[in-house]
Each structure stands twice: as structure tokens, then as C-alpha cells.
PDB file of C-alpha atoms in Angstrom:
ATOM      1  CA  MET Z   1      -0.189  -0.345   0.239  1.00 42.00           C
ATOM      2  CA  HIS Z   2       1.043   3.853  -0.775  1.00 53.00           C
ATOM      3  CA  GLN Z   3       2.661   5.232   2.170  1.00 63.00           C
ATOM      4  CA  LEU Z   4       1.330   8.272   2.714  1.00 80.00           C
ATOM      5  CA  THR Z   5       4.331  11.177   2.812  1.00 87.00           C
ATOM      6  CA  ARG Z   6       2.447  13.498   6.378  1.00 90.00           C
ATOM      7  CA  PRO Z   7       2.748  17.146   4.288  1.00 92.00           C
ATOM      8  CA  ASP Z   8       4.807  20.318   6.324  1.00 92.00           C
ATOM      9  CA  TRP Z   9       2.123  22.024   7.239  1.00 94.00           C
ATOM     10  CA  LEU Z  10       0.703  18.883   9.369  1.00 96.00           C
ATOM     11  CA  ILE Z  11       3.116  18.901  12.672  1.00 96.00           C
ATOM     12  CA  GLU Z  12       3.313  16.410  15.101  1.00 95.00           C
ATOM     13  CA  GLU Z  13       3.754  16.709  17.998  1.00 95.00           C
ATOM     14  CA  PRO Z  14       3.077  15.580  21.913  1.00 92.00           C
ATOM     15  CA  ASP Z  15      -0.254  16.373  23.345  1.00 90.00           C
ATOM     16  CA  GLU Z  16       1.614  18.957  26.842  1.00 91.00           C
ATOM     17  CA  VAL Z  17       3.066  20.378  24.127  1.00 95.00           C
ATOM     18  CA  TYR Z  18       0.454  21.819  21.625  1.00 96.00           C
ATOM     19  CA  HIS Z  19      -1.504  22.384  25.135  1.00 93.00           C
ATOM     20  CA  GLY Z  20       1.992  24.351  25.824  1.00 93.00           C
ATOM     21  CA  LYS Z  21       1.519  27.311  23.371  1.00 95.00           C
ATOM     22  CA  ALA Z  22      -1.565  28.220  24.913  1.00 91.00           C
ATOM     23  CA  LYS Z  23      -1.298  31.813  26.292  1.00 91.00           C
ATOM     24  CA  GLU Z  24       0.337  31.708  22.119  1.00 96.00           C
ATOM     25  CA  PHE Z  25      -2.792  30.709  20.175  1.00 98.00           C
ATOM     26  CA  LEU Z  26      -5.591  30.272  19.759  1.00 98.00           C
ATOM     27  CA  SER Z  27      -8.080  27.597  20.067  1.00 98.00           C
ATOM     28  CA  SER Z  28     -11.341  26.771  19.161  1.00 97.00           C
ATOM     29  CA  HIS Z  29     -11.535  26.104  23.525  1.00 96.00           C
ATOM     30  CA  GLN Z  30     -10.351  29.456  23.968  1.00 97.00           C
ATOM     31  CA  LEU Z  31     -12.588  31.047  21.764  1.00 98.00           C
ATOM     32  CA  ASN Z  32     -16.243  28.665  22.687  1.00 97.00           C
ATOM     33  CA  ASP Z  33     -15.142  29.864  26.472  1.00 96.00           C
ATOM     34  CA  PHE Z  34     -14.787  33.443  24.752  1.00 98.00           C
ATOM     35  CA  ARG Z  35     -18.430  33.052  22.519  1.00 97.00           C
ATOM     36  CA  LYS Z  36     -19.833  31.618  25.667  1.00 96.00           C
ATOM     37  CA  CYS Z  37     -18.639  34.757  27.907  1.00 97.00           C
ATOM     38  CA  PRO Z  38     -15.434  37.330  27.546  1.00 98.00           C
ATOM     39  CA  TYR Z  39     -15.036  36.874  31.816  1.00 97.00           C
ATOM     40  CA  LEU Z  40     -14.489  33.923  31.954  1.00 96.00           C
ATOM     41  CA  TYR Z  41     -12.487  33.792  28.617  1.00 97.00           C
ATOM     42  CA  TRP Z  42     -10.504  36.253  30.639  1.00 97.00           C
ATOM     43  CA  LYS Z  43     -10.077  34.684  33.927  1.00 96.00           C
ATOM     44  CA  LYS Z  44      -9.104  32.133  32.496  1.00 94.00           C
ATOM     45  CA  HIS Z  45      -6.616  33.577  29.805  1.00 93.00           C
ATOM     46  CA  SER Z  46      -4.905  35.128  33.269  1.00 93.00           C
ATOM     47  CA  GLY Z  47      -4.051  32.061  35.108  1.00 92.00           C
ATOM     48  CA  LEU Z  48      -7.084  33.053  37.240  1.00 94.00           C
ATOM     49  CA  ILE Z  49      -8.891  29.833  36.549  1.00 93.00           C
ATOM     50  CA  ALA Z  50      -7.401  26.731  35.976  1.00 85.00           C
ATOM     51  CA  ASP Z  51      -8.721  24.241  33.325  1.00 79.00           C
ATOM     52  CA  LYS Z  52     -10.187  20.959  34.995  1.00 77.00           C
ATOM     53  CA  ASP Z  53      -8.436  17.590  34.327  1.00 70.00           C
ATOM     54  CA  SER Z  54     -11.212  15.240  34.489  1.00 71.00           C
ATOM     55  CA  SER Z  55     -11.511  11.546  35.016  1.00 76.00           C
ATOM     56  CA  ALA Z  56     -14.169  11.428  31.595  1.00 82.00           C
ATOM     57  CA  TYR Z  57     -11.366  14.442  29.865  1.00 86.00           C
ATOM     58  CA  ALA Z  58      -8.430  11.303  30.689  1.00 90.00           C
ATOM     59  CA  PHE Z  59     -10.729   8.454  29.401  1.00 94.00           C
ATOM     60  CA  GLY Z  60     -11.524  10.566  26.531  1.00 94.00           C
ATOM     61  CA  ARG Z  61      -7.360  11.046  25.831  1.00 95.00           C
ATOM     62  CA  ALA Z  62      -7.402   6.780  26.083  1.00 97.00           C
ATOM     63  CA  ALA Z  63      -9.750   5.906  24.038  1.00 98.00           C
ATOM     64  CA  HIS Z  64      -8.638   8.505  21.366  1.00 97.00           C
ATOM     65  CA  THR Z  65      -5.113   6.695  21.182  1.00 97.00           C
ATOM     66  CA  LEU Z  66      -6.370   3.515  21.211  1.00 98.00           C
ATOM     67  CA  ILE Z  67      -8.853   3.609  18.554  1.00 98.00           C
ATOM     68  CA  LEU Z  68      -6.873   6.519  16.661  1.00 98.00           C
ATOM     69  CA  GLU Z  69      -3.575   5.603  17.145  1.00 96.00           C
ATOM     70  CA  GLY Z  70      -3.212   2.094  16.989  1.00 96.00           C
ATOM     71  CA  ARG Z  71      -2.401  -0.579  20.073  1.00 96.00           C
ATOM     72  CA  GLN Z  72       1.298   0.036  19.849  1.00 96.00           C
ATOM     73  CA  THR Z  73       0.932   3.642  20.182  1.00 96.00           C
ATOM     74  CA  PHE Z  74      -1.210   2.950  23.259  1.00 97.00           C
ATOM     75  CA  GLU Z  75       0.619   0.391  24.690  1.00 95.00           C
ATOM     76  CA  GLN Z  76       3.797   3.087  25.048  1.00 95.00           C
ATOM     77  CA  ARG Z  77       1.840   5.983  26.156  1.00 95.00           C
ATOM     78  CA  TYR Z  78       0.025   3.460  29.510  1.00 96.00           C
ATOM     79  CA  ALA Z  79      -0.582   1.220  31.480  1.00 94.00           C
ATOM     80  CA  VAL Z  80      -2.545  -0.704  32.413  1.00 95.00           C
ATOM     81  CA  GLY Z  81      -4.014  -2.457  35.959  1.00 92.00           C
ATOM     82  CA  GLY Z  82      -3.196  -2.168  39.415  1.00 90.00           C
ATOM     83  CA  PRO Z  83      -2.167  -3.708  42.688  1.00 91.00           C
ATOM     84  CA  ILE Z  84      -3.131  -6.978  43.694  1.00 91.00           C
ATOM     85  CA  ASN Z  85      -3.876  -6.711  46.986  1.00 90.00           C
ATOM     86  CA  PRO Z  86      -1.937  -9.949  48.565  1.00 89.00           C
ATOM     87  CA  ARG Z  87      -4.927 -10.296  51.139  1.00 88.00           C
ATOM     88  CA  THR Z  88      -7.344 -11.231  48.897  1.00 90.00           C
ATOM     89  CA  GLY Z  89      -5.847 -11.451  45.303  1.00 86.00           C
ATOM     90  CA  LYS Z  90      -7.917  -8.334  43.887  1.00 85.00           C
ATOM     91  CA  PRO Z  91      -6.737  -5.423  42.492  1.00 86.00           C
ATOM     92  CA  TYR Z  92      -6.286  -2.080  45.190  1.00 87.00           C
ATOM     93  CA  GLY Z  93      -9.238  -0.183  44.586  1.00 87.00           C
ATOM     94  CA  SER Z  94      -9.028   2.810  42.400  1.00 83.00           C
ATOM     95  CA  GLY Z  95      -9.626   5.193  45.386  1.00 84.00           C
ATOM     96  CA  THR Z  96      -6.597   3.636  47.614  1.00 91.00           C
ATOM     97  CA  LYS Z  97      -3.667   5.313  48.221  1.00 91.00           C
ATOM     98  CA  ALA Z  98      -2.005   1.357  47.174  1.00 90.00           C
ATOM     99  CA  PHE Z  99      -2.988   1.692  43.706  1.00 90.00           C
ATOM    100  CA  ALA Z 100      -1.885   5.902  43.964  1.00 89.00           C
ATOM    101  CA  GLN Z 101       1.467   4.378  44.443  1.00 92.00           C
ATOM    102  CA  TRP Z 102       1.362   2.336  41.860  1.00 92.00           C
ATOM    103  CA  SER Z 103      -0.154   5.318  39.525  1.00 90.00           C
ATOM    104  CA  ALA Z 104       2.830   7.232  40.554  1.00 92.00           C
ATOM    105  CA  ASP Z 105       5.804   4.591  39.628  1.00 93.00           C
ATOM    106  CA  GLN Z 106       4.193   4.057  36.022  1.00 93.00           C
ATOM    107  CA  GLY Z 107       5.941   7.206  34.783  1.00 91.00           C
ATOM    108  CA  LYS Z 108       2.415   7.482  32.462  1.00 93.00           C
ATOM    109  CA  PRO Z 109      -1.236   7.529  33.001  1.00 92.00           C
ATOM    110  CA  VAL Z 110      -2.587   4.816  33.804  1.00 93.00           C
ATOM    111  CA  VAL Z 111      -5.682   2.753  32.675  1.00 94.00           C
ATOM    112  CA  THR Z 112      -8.011   0.413  35.033  1.00 92.00           C
ATOM    113  CA  ASP Z 113      -8.715  -2.572  33.446  1.00 92.00           C
ATOM    114  CA  ASP Z 114     -12.511  -2.122  34.346  1.00 92.00           C
ATOM    115  CA  GLU Z 115     -11.618   1.089  32.115  1.00 95.00           C
ATOM    116  CA  PHE Z 116      -9.538  -0.892  29.420  1.00 97.00           C
ATOM    117  CA  VAL Z 117     -12.491  -3.627  28.756  1.00 97.00           C
ATOM    118  CA  ILE Z 118     -14.461  -0.435  27.981  1.00 98.00           C
ATOM    119  CA  LEU Z 119     -12.048   0.772  26.266  1.00 98.00           C
ATOM    120  CA  GLU Z 120     -11.652  -2.004  23.867  1.00 98.00           C
ATOM    121  CA  MET Z 121     -15.897  -2.732  23.129  1.00 98.00           C
ATOM    122  CA  MET Z 122     -15.318   1.173  21.477  1.00 98.00           C
ATOM    123  CA  GLU Z 123     -12.686   0.194  19.804  1.00 98.00           C
ATOM    124  CA  GLN Z 124     -14.820  -2.744  18.253  1.00 98.00           C
ATOM    125  CA  ALA Z 125     -17.320  -0.965  18.193  1.00 98.00           C
ATOM    126  CA  VAL Z 126     -15.791   1.036  15.627  1.00 98.00           C
ATOM    127  CA  LEU Z 127     -13.628  -1.097  14.124  1.00 97.00           C
ATOM    128  CA  THR Z 128     -16.531  -3.260  12.944  1.00 98.00           C
ATOM    129  CA  HIS Z 129     -19.114  -0.822  11.820  1.00 98.00           C
ATOM    130  CA  PRO Z 130     -20.122  -0.943   8.147  1.00 98.00           C
ATOM    131  CA  CYS Z 131     -18.846   2.653   7.549  1.00 97.00           C
ATOM    132  CA  ALA Z 132     -16.406   3.849  10.329  1.00 98.00           C
ATOM    133  CA  PRO Z 133     -12.812   1.937   9.469  1.00 98.00           C
ATOM    134  CA  LYS Z 134     -12.124   3.996   6.169  1.00 97.00           C
ATOM    135  CA  PHE Z 135     -12.900   7.463   8.153  1.00 98.00           C
ATOM    136  CA  ILE Z 136      -9.305   6.499   9.565  1.00 97.00           C
ATOM    137  CA  THR Z 137      -6.753   4.651   8.327  1.00 94.00           C
ATOM    138  CA  SER Z 138      -4.404   6.086   4.701  1.00 91.00           C
ATOM    139  CA  GLY Z 139      -4.359   9.922   7.287  1.00 95.00           C
ATOM    140  CA  PHE Z 140      -2.969  10.417  10.191  1.00 97.00           C
ATOM    141  CA  ALA Z 141      -4.101  11.661  13.674  1.00 97.00           C
ATOM    142  CA  GLU Z 142      -3.300  14.179  15.791  1.00 96.00           C
ATOM    143  CA  GLY Z 143      -2.544  16.228  13.310  1.00 97.00           C
ATOM    144  CA  VAL Z 144      -1.845  19.962  15.024  1.00 98.00           C
ATOM    145  CA  CYS Z 145      -2.096  23.734  12.320  1.00 97.00           C
ATOM    146  CA  ARG Z 146      -1.508  26.549  13.612  1.00 97.00           C
ATOM    147  CA  SER Z 147      -1.591  30.134  11.591  1.00 97.00           C
ATOM    148  CA  PRO Z 148      -3.108  33.027  11.813  1.00 97.00           C
ATOM    149  CA  TYR Z 149      -6.771  33.085  11.587  1.00 98.00           C
ATOM    150  CA  LEU Z 150      -8.388  36.597  11.067  1.00 97.00           C
ATOM    151  CA  GLY Z 151      -5.439  38.626  11.788  1.00 96.00           C
ATOM    152  CA  ILE Z 152      -5.441  36.181  15.397  1.00 97.00           C
ATOM    153  CA  PRO Z 153      -2.657  32.908  16.037  1.00 98.00           C
ATOM    154  CA  SER Z 154      -4.574  30.154  15.893  1.00 98.00           C
ATOM    155  CA  GLN Z 155      -4.044  26.981  16.302  1.00 98.00           C
ATOM    156  CA  ILE Z 156      -6.052  23.316  16.060  1.00 98.00           C
ATOM    157  CA  ARG Z 157      -5.149  19.366  17.439  1.00 98.00           C
ATOM    158  CA  MET Z 158      -7.310  17.240  14.382  1.00 98.00           C
ATOM    159  CA  ASP Z 159      -8.377  13.347  16.038  1.00 98.00           C
ATOM    160  CA  TYR Z 160      -8.171  12.809  12.405  1.00 98.00           C
ATOM    161  CA  LEU Z 161      -7.335  14.107   8.954  1.00 97.00           C
ATOM    162  CA  HIS Z 162      -8.377  11.973   6.015  1.00 97.00           C
ATOM    163  CA  PRO Z 163      -6.873  12.498   2.092  1.00 95.00           C
ATOM    164  CA  SER Z 164     -10.765  12.187   1.163  1.00 95.00           C
ATOM    165  CA  TYR Z 165     -13.013  12.926   4.188  1.00 97.00           C
ATOM    166  CA  GLY Z 166     -10.619  15.504   5.325  1.00 98.00           C
ATOM    167  CA  ILE Z 167     -10.815  16.223   8.909  1.00 98.00           C
ATOM    168  CA  VAL Z 168     -12.985  13.629  11.010  1.00 98.00           C
ATOM    169  CA  ASP Z 169     -13.466  14.041  14.570  1.00 98.00           C
ATOM    170  CA  LEU Z 170     -13.546  11.032  17.287  1.00 98.00           C
ATOM    171  CA  LYS Z 171     -16.322  11.707  20.176  1.00 97.00           C
ATOM    172  CA  THR Z 172     -17.050   9.973  22.930  1.00 96.00           C
ATOM    173  CA  CYS Z 173     -20.806   9.928  24.333  1.00 95.00           C
ATOM    174  CA  ASP Z 174     -22.533   8.066  26.911  1.00 95.00           C
ATOM    175  CA  ASP Z 175     -26.183   7.835  24.524  1.00 97.00           C
ATOM    176  CA  LEU Z 176     -25.824   8.124  20.238  1.00 97.00           C
ATOM    177  CA  THR Z 177     -29.306   9.141  20.566  1.00 97.00           C
ATOM    178  CA  TRP Z 178     -28.705  12.392  21.843  1.00 95.00           C
ATOM    179  CA  PHE Z 179     -25.552  12.803  19.923  1.00 96.00           C
ATOM    180  CA  GLU Z 180     -27.126  15.492  17.942  1.00 94.00           C
ATOM    181  CA  SER Z 181     -28.917  17.678  20.977  1.00 94.00           C
ATOM    182  CA  ASP Z 182     -25.206  16.948  22.787  1.00 93.00           C
ATOM    183  CA  ALA Z 183     -23.445  18.796  19.330  1.00 94.00           C
ATOM    184  CA  ARG Z 184     -25.244  21.632  19.705  1.00 92.00           C
ATOM    185  CA  ARG Z 185     -25.148  21.166  23.594  1.00 92.00           C
ATOM    186  CA  TYR Z 186     -20.873  21.358  23.863  1.00 94.00           C
ATOM    187  CA  GLY Z 187     -20.589  23.885  20.117  1.00 95.00           C
ATOM    188  CA  TYR Z 188     -19.271  21.158  18.225  1.00 97.00           C
ATOM    189  CA  LEU Z 189     -20.540  22.845  15.556  1.00 97.00           C
ATOM    190  CA  HIS Z 190     -18.236  26.159  16.364  1.00 98.00           C
ATOM    191  CA  GLN Z 191     -15.060  23.273  16.830  1.00 98.00           C
ATOM    192  CA  MET Z 192     -14.951  21.949  13.711  1.00 98.00           C
ATOM    193  CA  ALA Z 193     -15.799  25.217  11.887  1.00 98.00           C
ATOM    194  CA  PHE Z 194     -12.740  26.868  13.497  1.00 98.00           C
ATOM    195  CA  TYR Z 195     -10.668  23.302  12.333  1.00 98.00           C
ATOM    196  CA  ARG Z 196     -11.783  24.040   9.274  1.00 98.00           C
ATOM    197  CA  ALA Z 197     -10.878  27.405   8.467  1.00 98.00           C
ATOM    198  CA  VAL Z 198      -7.709  27.375  10.220  1.00 98.00           C
ATOM    199  CA  LEU Z 199      -6.885  24.212   8.279  1.00 98.00           C
ATOM    200  CA  LYS Z 200      -8.465  26.193   5.307  1.00 97.00           C
ATOM    201  CA  GLU Z 201      -5.210  28.877   5.736  1.00 96.00           C
ATOM    202  CA  THR Z 202      -3.013  26.427   6.258  1.00 93.00           C
ATOM    203  CA  MET Z 203      -4.009  24.178   3.609  1.00 91.00           C
ATOM    204  CA  GLY Z 204      -5.849  26.712   1.198  1.00 89.00           C
ATOM    205  CA  SER Z 205      -8.911  24.677   0.270  1.00 90.00           C
ATOM    206  CA  LYS Z 206     -11.999  23.591   2.527  1.00 93.00           C
ATOM    207  CA  ALA Z 207     -12.378  20.005   3.881  1.00 96.00           C
ATOM    208  CA  SER Z 208     -15.043  17.847   4.361  1.00 97.00           C
ATOM    209  CA  VAL Z 209     -15.762  17.563   8.513  1.00 98.00           C
ATOM    210  CA  HIS Z 210     -16.771  14.311   9.584  1.00 98.00           C
ATOM    211  CA  ILE Z 211     -17.384  13.501  13.059  1.00 98.00           C
ATOM    212  CA  LEU Z 212     -17.155   9.583  15.022  1.00 98.00           C
ATOM    213  CA  ALA Z 213     -18.789   8.837  17.442  1.00 98.00           C
ATOM    214  CA  VAL Z 214     -18.992   5.528  20.202  1.00 98.00           C
ATOM    215  CA  GLU Z 215     -20.708   4.756  22.944  1.00 98.00           C
ATOM    216  CA  LYS Z 216     -19.312   4.629  26.297  1.00 97.00           C
ATOM    217  CA  LYS Z 217     -21.426   1.811  27.768  1.00 97.00           C
ATOM    218  CA  GLN Z 218     -23.701  -0.959  25.948  1.00 97.00           C
ATOM    219  CA  PRO Z 219     -24.618  -1.314  23.609  1.00 97.00           C
ATOM    220  CA  PHE Z 220     -21.580   0.600  22.609  1.00 98.00           C
ATOM    221  CA  ARG Z 221     -23.310   2.269  19.014  1.00 98.00           C
ATOM    222  CA  CYS Z 222     -21.096   3.698  16.999  1.00 98.00           C
ATOM    223  CA  GLY Z 223     -21.961   6.309  14.711  1.00 98.00           C
ATOM    224  CA  ILE Z 224     -20.630   8.750  12.002  1.00 98.00           C
ATOM    225  CA  TRP Z 225     -22.063  12.546  10.426  1.00 98.00           C
ATOM    226  CA  LYS Z 226     -21.074  14.489   7.752  1.00 98.00           C
ATOM    227  CA  VAL Z 227     -21.609  17.701   8.818  1.00 97.00           C
ATOM    228  CA  SER Z 228     -22.984  20.542   6.015  1.00 97.00           C
ATOM    229  CA  GLY Z 229     -21.270  23.114   4.630  1.00 96.00           C
ATOM    230  CA  ASP Z 230     -23.674  25.170   5.682  1.00 97.00           C
ATOM    231  CA  ALA Z 231     -24.174  24.327   9.086  1.00 96.00           C
ATOM    232  CA  LEU Z 232     -20.393  25.025   8.935  1.00 97.00           C
ATOM    233  CA  ASP Z 233     -20.701  28.627   7.007  1.00 97.00           C
ATOM    234  CA  PHE Z 234     -23.435  29.688  10.487  1.00 97.00           C
ATOM    235  CA  ALA Z 235     -21.025  28.495  13.044  1.00 98.00           C
ATOM    236  CA  GLN Z 236     -18.104  30.159  11.510  1.00 98.00           C
ATOM    237  CA  ALA Z 237     -19.720  33.846  10.720  1.00 98.00           C
ATOM    238  CA  GLU Z 238     -20.707  33.339  14.518  1.00 98.00           C
ATOM    239  CA  ASN Z 239     -17.274  32.169  15.586  1.00 98.00           C
ATOM    240  CA  GLU Z 240     -15.985  35.860  13.577  1.00 98.00           C
ATOM    241  CA  SER Z 241     -17.817  37.510  14.756  1.00 98.00           C
ATOM    242  CA  ALA Z 242     -16.457  36.212  17.697  1.00 98.00           C
ATOM    243  CA  ILE Z 243     -13.283  37.231  17.041  1.00 98.00           C
ATOM    244  CA  ARG Z 244     -13.925  40.233  15.956  1.00 98.00           C
ATOM    245  CA  LEU Z 245     -15.059  40.815  19.498  1.00 98.00           C
ATOM    246  CA  LEU Z 246     -11.909  39.424  21.537  1.00 98.00           C
ATOM    247  CA  LYS Z 247      -9.734  41.859  19.619  1.00 98.00           C
ATOM    248  CA  GLU Z 248     -12.050  45.020  21.097  1.00 98.00           C
ATOM    249  CA  CYS Z 249     -11.825  43.366  23.913  1.00 98.00           C
ATOM    250  CA  CYS Z 250      -7.556  42.579  23.827  1.00 97.00           C
ATOM    251  CA  SER Z 251      -7.431  46.340  22.698  1.00 97.00           C
ATOM    252  CA  GLU Z 252      -9.780  47.890  25.419  1.00 97.00           C
ATOM    253  CA  GLN Z 253      -9.162  45.289  28.162  1.00 97.00           C
ATOM    254  CA  ILE Z 254     -13.161  45.020  28.651  1.00 97.00           C
ATOM    255  CA  TRP Z 255     -14.229  42.031  29.615  1.00 98.00           C
ATOM    256  CA  PRO Z 256     -17.608  41.827  30.289  1.00 97.00           C
ATOM    257  CA  THR Z 257     -20.054  38.183  31.228  1.00 97.00           C
ATOM    258  CA  GLY Z 258     -22.943  39.634  28.749  1.00 93.00           C
ATOM    259  CA  TYR Z 259     -25.427  39.376  31.559  1.00 96.00           C
ATOM    260  CA  GLU Z 260     -25.131  42.890  32.272  1.00 95.00           C
ATOM    261  CA  ASP Z 261     -27.886  44.867  30.677  1.00 95.00           C
ATOM    262  CA  ILE Z 262     -31.259  43.607  32.330  1.00 96.00           C
ATOM    263  CA  ARG Z 263     -32.918  40.780  30.479  1.00 92.00           C
ATOM    264  CA  ILE Z 264     -36.807  39.460  30.024  1.00 93.00           C
ATOM    265  CA  TYR Z 265     -38.210  36.806  31.324  1.00 92.00           C
ATOM    266  CA  ASP Z 266     -41.645  36.467  29.109  1.00 88.00           C
ATOM    267  CA  THR Z 267     -41.407  32.624  29.329  1.00 76.00           C
ATOM    268  CA  VAL Z 268     -44.104  30.701  30.659  1.00 71.00           C
TER     269      VAL Z 268
END
């Protein structure tokens, strides 16, 4: 099989390096904070509020590694299991001191045996889906692009970039039934629109966008959505309006909450 050559503009770097550049480059996550509340964006950017690394985010990163980068890469980056209690012959609980010490000794993130069973089920759901496998093969996982966007240095880290299917974003969820509602709630369209726009600044053309979602519990359903160009264009317009306001806030050093004026509540 012909091996694709990685483009020069598609950067390969560790996750911690990418996040370490958050002060220098605007990301979709930061822009989402700003659209929600400019004051929230300012407090995070100033270091007054720290981003919390929840267990759900950590599990999601492990799923991304296993599903998109494969078993070998997963085993290099993660330790699986835990210490065994010699009195019972069973693993110590993840909340115990013994488990915490064992985890620290591994020198890399730890996935418990129970979590790994779930990860394998999710991986299997993707690999056995009628369409999903072709979207995450013959491309590049976790590629980083950086480019000015509307005059602001910006960066994106795409889950997968495929030569035919464009940007492929992997999402994990509890229930696929409500995924489209969750996509609106969590701003996935705006995230994808930001990715598409920054990628266009880099490679000169608009890419297609697909979202691959898989459940974290039984029955571990997997689905694929092609995001329409109209939906992305609408979200991009809102992103660009927010970026213009961000530039004004930076210039004037005024960071509103968005609730300064009196609102009318007339819902019955």
C-alpha cells in the first residue's frame, strides 16, 4: 500500500506541547469560552481559573489513542491494570493509597482493567462498523496546524485528517440517541468550523468534516455524521463575529460577562 507523505504544515507533537502554547495561540476551546463569556475567557487566559482535567477527559484521551493511533501506540503511552492486594488476590481500588503509589511509579497515565475492557469494546464497535474504519485509515492522527486567522495566531489539533474525507473528529458519548443535541450543547459545530477555517488558512482549500461518535457503555453503538457546509458556514460566521469582539476586548481591556443589561423573562 502506498504510504502517504505527511505535509510539512501538519505538525506532529505531544499533547502537552500543544496545550503549552495556549498563551500564544487561540484554540477552539478558548474561543468557545469567549463565546460563552468574555470574562470567563479572560480569567482562564490570565491564569485565574485553571482548566480541570476530569476523569472523563482522561478517559476520552485514552480512547482517542487506542482507536485512532492503534494498540502499539496505546501501550507505549498508557499502563493498564493496578497493584494486587496480597490478602484478597484482587486489585486495589483506584481510590486507594496503594493504587495511587503504583500509578505514580508507572511514569505514565494509568487505565484500570475495568476501563480497558470498556476501551476495547469501544474500539471493536468502531472497527466493526460498516463505514467507520475507512475514515480513520490512510490518514494522519492528532495533526496540529497553526496559522493566523482574522489576524490572531490560532492553532488546531485534529483527531484525524483523511485525504478523502477531510477532518474526522472522534467523540465519545453516553447515548448516541441524543448525540445531535449534545453536539449543539457542547458547541461541536463551532469547534469543527474553527478547525476547517484554520486548516483552510494553512492548505488553501476547505476540507470536508465528519464526526465519528461511539458510546462509552452498552450497547457501544457507533455512528458517523457528515457535517453540512451550510451548518459549518453558519457556525463560522458566529466564530468570526466572536473573534472580532475578542480583538476589541483585547484592545480596550474590557471583559463583559454578557449579563450587564437587564433582561426580560417572559417564558410561561
